Short mmCIF file of C-alpha atoms in Angstrom, two decimals:
data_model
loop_
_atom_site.label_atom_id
_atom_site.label_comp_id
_atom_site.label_asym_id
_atom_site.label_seq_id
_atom_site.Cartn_x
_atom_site.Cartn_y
_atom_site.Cartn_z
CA UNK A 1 48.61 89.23 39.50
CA UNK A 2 50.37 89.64 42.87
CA UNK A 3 51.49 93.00 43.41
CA UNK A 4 55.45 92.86 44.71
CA UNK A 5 56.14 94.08 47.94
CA UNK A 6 57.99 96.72 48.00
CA UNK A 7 60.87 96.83 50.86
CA UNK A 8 61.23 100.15 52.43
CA UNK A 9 65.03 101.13 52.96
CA UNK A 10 65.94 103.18 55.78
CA UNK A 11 69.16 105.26 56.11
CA UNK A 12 71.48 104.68 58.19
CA UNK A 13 72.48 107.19 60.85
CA UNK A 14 75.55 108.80 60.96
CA UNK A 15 77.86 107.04 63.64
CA UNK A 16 77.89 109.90 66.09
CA UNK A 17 74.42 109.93 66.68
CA UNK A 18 74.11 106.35 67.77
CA UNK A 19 74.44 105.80 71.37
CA UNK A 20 77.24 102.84 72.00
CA UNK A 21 76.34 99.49 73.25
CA UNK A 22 73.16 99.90 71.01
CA UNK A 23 72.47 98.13 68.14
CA UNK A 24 72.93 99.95 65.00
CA UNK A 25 70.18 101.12 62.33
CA UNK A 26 70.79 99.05 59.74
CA UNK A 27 68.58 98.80 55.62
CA UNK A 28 66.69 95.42 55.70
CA UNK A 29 67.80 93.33 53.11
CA UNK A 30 66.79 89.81 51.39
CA UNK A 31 70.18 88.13 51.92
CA UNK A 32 70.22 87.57 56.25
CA UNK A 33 74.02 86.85 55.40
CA UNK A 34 74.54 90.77 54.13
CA UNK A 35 72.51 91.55 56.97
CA UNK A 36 75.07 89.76 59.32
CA UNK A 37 78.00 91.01 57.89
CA UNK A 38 76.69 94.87 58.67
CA UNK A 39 75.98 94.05 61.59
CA UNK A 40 79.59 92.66 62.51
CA UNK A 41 81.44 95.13 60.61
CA UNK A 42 79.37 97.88 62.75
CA UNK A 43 79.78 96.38 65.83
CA UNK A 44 83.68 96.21 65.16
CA UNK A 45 83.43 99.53 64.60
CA UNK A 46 81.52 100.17 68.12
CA UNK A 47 84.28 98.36 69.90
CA UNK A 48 87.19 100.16 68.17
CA UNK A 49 85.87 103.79 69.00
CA UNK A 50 85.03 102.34 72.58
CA UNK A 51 88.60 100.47 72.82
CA UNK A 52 90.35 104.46 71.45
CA UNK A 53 88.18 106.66 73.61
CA UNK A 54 89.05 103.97 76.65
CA UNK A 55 92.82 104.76 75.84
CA UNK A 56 92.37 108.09 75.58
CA UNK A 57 90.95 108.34 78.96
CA UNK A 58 92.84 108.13 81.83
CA UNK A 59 90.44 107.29 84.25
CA UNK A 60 89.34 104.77 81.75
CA UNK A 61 90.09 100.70 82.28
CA UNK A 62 92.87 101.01 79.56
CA UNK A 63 94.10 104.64 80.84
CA UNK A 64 93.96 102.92 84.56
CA UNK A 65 95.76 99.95 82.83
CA UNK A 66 98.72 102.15 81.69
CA UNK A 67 99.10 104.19 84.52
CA UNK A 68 99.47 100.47 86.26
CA UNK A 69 102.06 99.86 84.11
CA UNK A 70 103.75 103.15 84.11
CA UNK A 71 103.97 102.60 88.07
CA UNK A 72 105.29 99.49 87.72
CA UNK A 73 108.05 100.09 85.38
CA UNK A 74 109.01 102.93 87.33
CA UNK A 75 109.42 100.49 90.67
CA UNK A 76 111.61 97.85 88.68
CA UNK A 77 113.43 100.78 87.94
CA UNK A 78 113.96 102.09 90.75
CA UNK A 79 115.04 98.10 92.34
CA UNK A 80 117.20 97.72 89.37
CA UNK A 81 119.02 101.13 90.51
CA UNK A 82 119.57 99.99 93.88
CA UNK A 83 117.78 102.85 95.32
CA UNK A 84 116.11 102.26 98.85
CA UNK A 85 112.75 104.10 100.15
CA UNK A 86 113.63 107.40 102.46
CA UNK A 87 115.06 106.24 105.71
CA UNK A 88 112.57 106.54 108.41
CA UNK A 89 109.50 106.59 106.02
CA UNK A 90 106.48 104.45 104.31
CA UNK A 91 104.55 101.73 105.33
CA UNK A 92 106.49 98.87 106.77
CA UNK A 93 108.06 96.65 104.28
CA UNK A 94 105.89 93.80 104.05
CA UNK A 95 108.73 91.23 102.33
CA UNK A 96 111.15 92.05 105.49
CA UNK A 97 108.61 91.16 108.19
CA UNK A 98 107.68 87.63 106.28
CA UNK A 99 111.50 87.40 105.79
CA UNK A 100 112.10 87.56 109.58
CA UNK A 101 108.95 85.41 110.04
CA UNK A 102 110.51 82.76 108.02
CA UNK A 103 113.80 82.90 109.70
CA UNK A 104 112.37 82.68 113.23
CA UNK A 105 111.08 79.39 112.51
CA UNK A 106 115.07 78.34 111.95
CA UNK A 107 115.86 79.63 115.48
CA UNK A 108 118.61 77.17 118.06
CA UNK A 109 116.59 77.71 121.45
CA UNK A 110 116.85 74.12 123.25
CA UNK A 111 117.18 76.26 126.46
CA UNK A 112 114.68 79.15 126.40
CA UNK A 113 112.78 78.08 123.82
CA UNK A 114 111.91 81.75 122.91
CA UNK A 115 112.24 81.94 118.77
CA UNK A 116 113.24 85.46 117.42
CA UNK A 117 113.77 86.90 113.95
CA UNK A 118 115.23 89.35 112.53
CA UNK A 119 115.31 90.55 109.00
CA UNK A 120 117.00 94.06 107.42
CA UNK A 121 116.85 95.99 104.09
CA UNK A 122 120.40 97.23 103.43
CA UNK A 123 120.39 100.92 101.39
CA UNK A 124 121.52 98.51 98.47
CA UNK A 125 117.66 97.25 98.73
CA UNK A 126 118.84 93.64 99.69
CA UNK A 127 117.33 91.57 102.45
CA UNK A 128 119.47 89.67 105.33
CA UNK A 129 117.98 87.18 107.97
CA UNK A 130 119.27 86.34 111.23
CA UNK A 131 117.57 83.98 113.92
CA UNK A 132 119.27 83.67 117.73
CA UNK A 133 121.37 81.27 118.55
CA UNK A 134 122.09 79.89 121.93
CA UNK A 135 124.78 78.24 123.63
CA UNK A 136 124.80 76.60 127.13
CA UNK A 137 127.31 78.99 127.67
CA UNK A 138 124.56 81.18 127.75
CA UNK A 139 126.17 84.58 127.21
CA UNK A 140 127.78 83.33 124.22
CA UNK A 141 124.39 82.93 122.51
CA UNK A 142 123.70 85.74 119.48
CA UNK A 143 120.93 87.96 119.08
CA UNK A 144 118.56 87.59 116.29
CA UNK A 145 119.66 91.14 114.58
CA UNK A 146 123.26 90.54 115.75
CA UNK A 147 122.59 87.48 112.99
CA UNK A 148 121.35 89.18 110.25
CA UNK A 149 123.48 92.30 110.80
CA UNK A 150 126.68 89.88 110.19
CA UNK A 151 124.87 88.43 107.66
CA UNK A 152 124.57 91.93 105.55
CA UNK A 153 128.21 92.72 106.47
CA UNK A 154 129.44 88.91 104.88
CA UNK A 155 127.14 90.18 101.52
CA UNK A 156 129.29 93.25 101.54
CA UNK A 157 126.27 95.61 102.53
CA UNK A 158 127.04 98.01 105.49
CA UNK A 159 124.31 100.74 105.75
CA UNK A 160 120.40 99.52 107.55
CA UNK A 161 117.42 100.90 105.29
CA UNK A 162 114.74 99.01 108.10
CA UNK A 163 114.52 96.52 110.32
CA UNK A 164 112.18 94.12 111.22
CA UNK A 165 111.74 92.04 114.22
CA UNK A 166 109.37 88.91 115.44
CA UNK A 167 108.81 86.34 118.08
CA UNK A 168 106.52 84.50 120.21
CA UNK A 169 105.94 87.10 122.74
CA UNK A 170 102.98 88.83 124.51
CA UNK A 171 103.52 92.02 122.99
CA UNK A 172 105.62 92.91 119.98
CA UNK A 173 109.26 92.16 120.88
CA UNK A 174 112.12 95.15 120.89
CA UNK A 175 115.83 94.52 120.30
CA UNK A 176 117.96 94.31 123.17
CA UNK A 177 120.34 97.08 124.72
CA UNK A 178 123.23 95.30 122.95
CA UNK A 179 121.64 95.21 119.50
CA UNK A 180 120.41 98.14 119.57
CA UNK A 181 124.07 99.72 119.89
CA UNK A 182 125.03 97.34 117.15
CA UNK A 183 122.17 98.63 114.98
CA UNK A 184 123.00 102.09 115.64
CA UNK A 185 126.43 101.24 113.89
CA UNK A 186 124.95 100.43 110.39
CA UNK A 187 121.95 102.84 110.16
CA UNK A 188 121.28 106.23 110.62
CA UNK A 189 118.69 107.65 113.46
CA UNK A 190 115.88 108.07 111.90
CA UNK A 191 115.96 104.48 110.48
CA UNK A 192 112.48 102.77 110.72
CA UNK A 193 112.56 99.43 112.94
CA UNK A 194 109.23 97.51 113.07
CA UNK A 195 109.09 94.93 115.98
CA UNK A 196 105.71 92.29 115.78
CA UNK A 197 104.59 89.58 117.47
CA UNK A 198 102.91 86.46 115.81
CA UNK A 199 99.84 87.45 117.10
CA UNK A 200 100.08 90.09 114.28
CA UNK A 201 100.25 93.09 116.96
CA UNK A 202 103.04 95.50 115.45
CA UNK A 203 105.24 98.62 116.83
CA UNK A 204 106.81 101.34 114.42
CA UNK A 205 109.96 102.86 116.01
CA UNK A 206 113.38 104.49 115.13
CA UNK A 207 117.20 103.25 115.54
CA UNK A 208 116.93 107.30 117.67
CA UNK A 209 113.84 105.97 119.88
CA UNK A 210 115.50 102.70 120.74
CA UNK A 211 118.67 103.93 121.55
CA UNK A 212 118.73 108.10 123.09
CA UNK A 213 121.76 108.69 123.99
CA UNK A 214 123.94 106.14 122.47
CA UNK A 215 127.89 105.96 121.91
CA UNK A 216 129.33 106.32 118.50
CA UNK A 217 132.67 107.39 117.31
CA UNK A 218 132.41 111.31 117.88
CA UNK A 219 132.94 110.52 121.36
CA UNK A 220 136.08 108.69 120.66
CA UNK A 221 137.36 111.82 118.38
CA UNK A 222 140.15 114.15 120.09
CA UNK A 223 140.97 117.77 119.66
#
């Protein structure tokens, strides 16, 4: 007679002493498809202690995830407020400089043949693009920011958050003396202008910077 073998069980280990991403100690059984099943029920366990401790870590993927979307939420918010950025401050706004790059390329210059743009973020958070115009009456021609400034006025905006200039030019281009006084109208000093050129070179500046000294209506103000 054939003496039976006799299967030795093991225990299983508790679940906190198993490392994670390790497979699981497990009783060896005659049916492989009980065998399966324990070892897909465990590993669903595995992933749904790894998928809790991930979300409550914040430095973990999930944590990182939700502090994404946290962030997020809070700038829609802030757009759908109409709030603008501190004047004067931050990075330059990357959607106004491809703004006035865009524009540029819609620039009337059959005489000079020098393209500028000109793009601004009103305090309302809106963007408004003006390109020159010329006119073989030369003076009568308009200034890129002259464009976009009327442009913001027509949209019923009337206070400059930044401005952003571009052109063709060896070195990144500044507004002219006229604009700048026009500028000086709709923002406050310390309002960030960014002039580039397309060879990507770029100059940070202020409305104050451009224009020392400038007229505004105090000086028209009597005693």
């Amino acid at each position: 007679m054939i003496a039976a073998k006799s299967h030795q069980t093991r225990k299983a280990e508790p679940f906190h002493k198993r490392g994670h991403g390790k497979e699981a100690g497990v009783s060896k059984s005659d049916g492989s498809k009980a065998e399966g099943a324990k070892a897909a029920s465990t590993g669903a366990e595995d992933a749904e202690v790894v998928a809790a401790q991930g979300r409550g870590d914040p430095d973990g993927p999930a944590g990182k995830a939700s502090k994404s979307r946290s962030k997020g939420a809070e700038a829609a918010a802030t757009a759908e407020a109409g709030e603008a950025p501190p004047l004067g401050h931050g990075d330059p706004d990357e959607a106004l400089k491809d703004a006035a790059r865009r524009v540029r390329e819609n620039a009337y210059v059959p005489y000079s043949g020098f393209k500028v743009g000109a793009a601004i973020r009103s305090a309302s958070g809106a963007i408004h693009m003006g390109c020159n115009v010329e006119n073989a009456a030369y003076p009568e021609g308009t200034c890129a920011e002259a464009g976009a400034i009327a442009a913001m006025v027509a949209a019923g905006d009337l206070r400059i958050a930044e401005v952003a200039v571009i052109a063709d030019s060896p070195h990144p281009v500044p507004p002219c003396g006229g604009c700048r006084q026009k500028l000086a109208e709709f923002g406050d000093p310390e309002v960030l202008v960014v002039m580039y050129n397309t060879q990507g070179e770029m100059l940070r500046t202020t409305i104050r910077d451009l224009l020392p000294g400038g007229f505004s209506v105090d000086y028209m103000l009597r005693s």
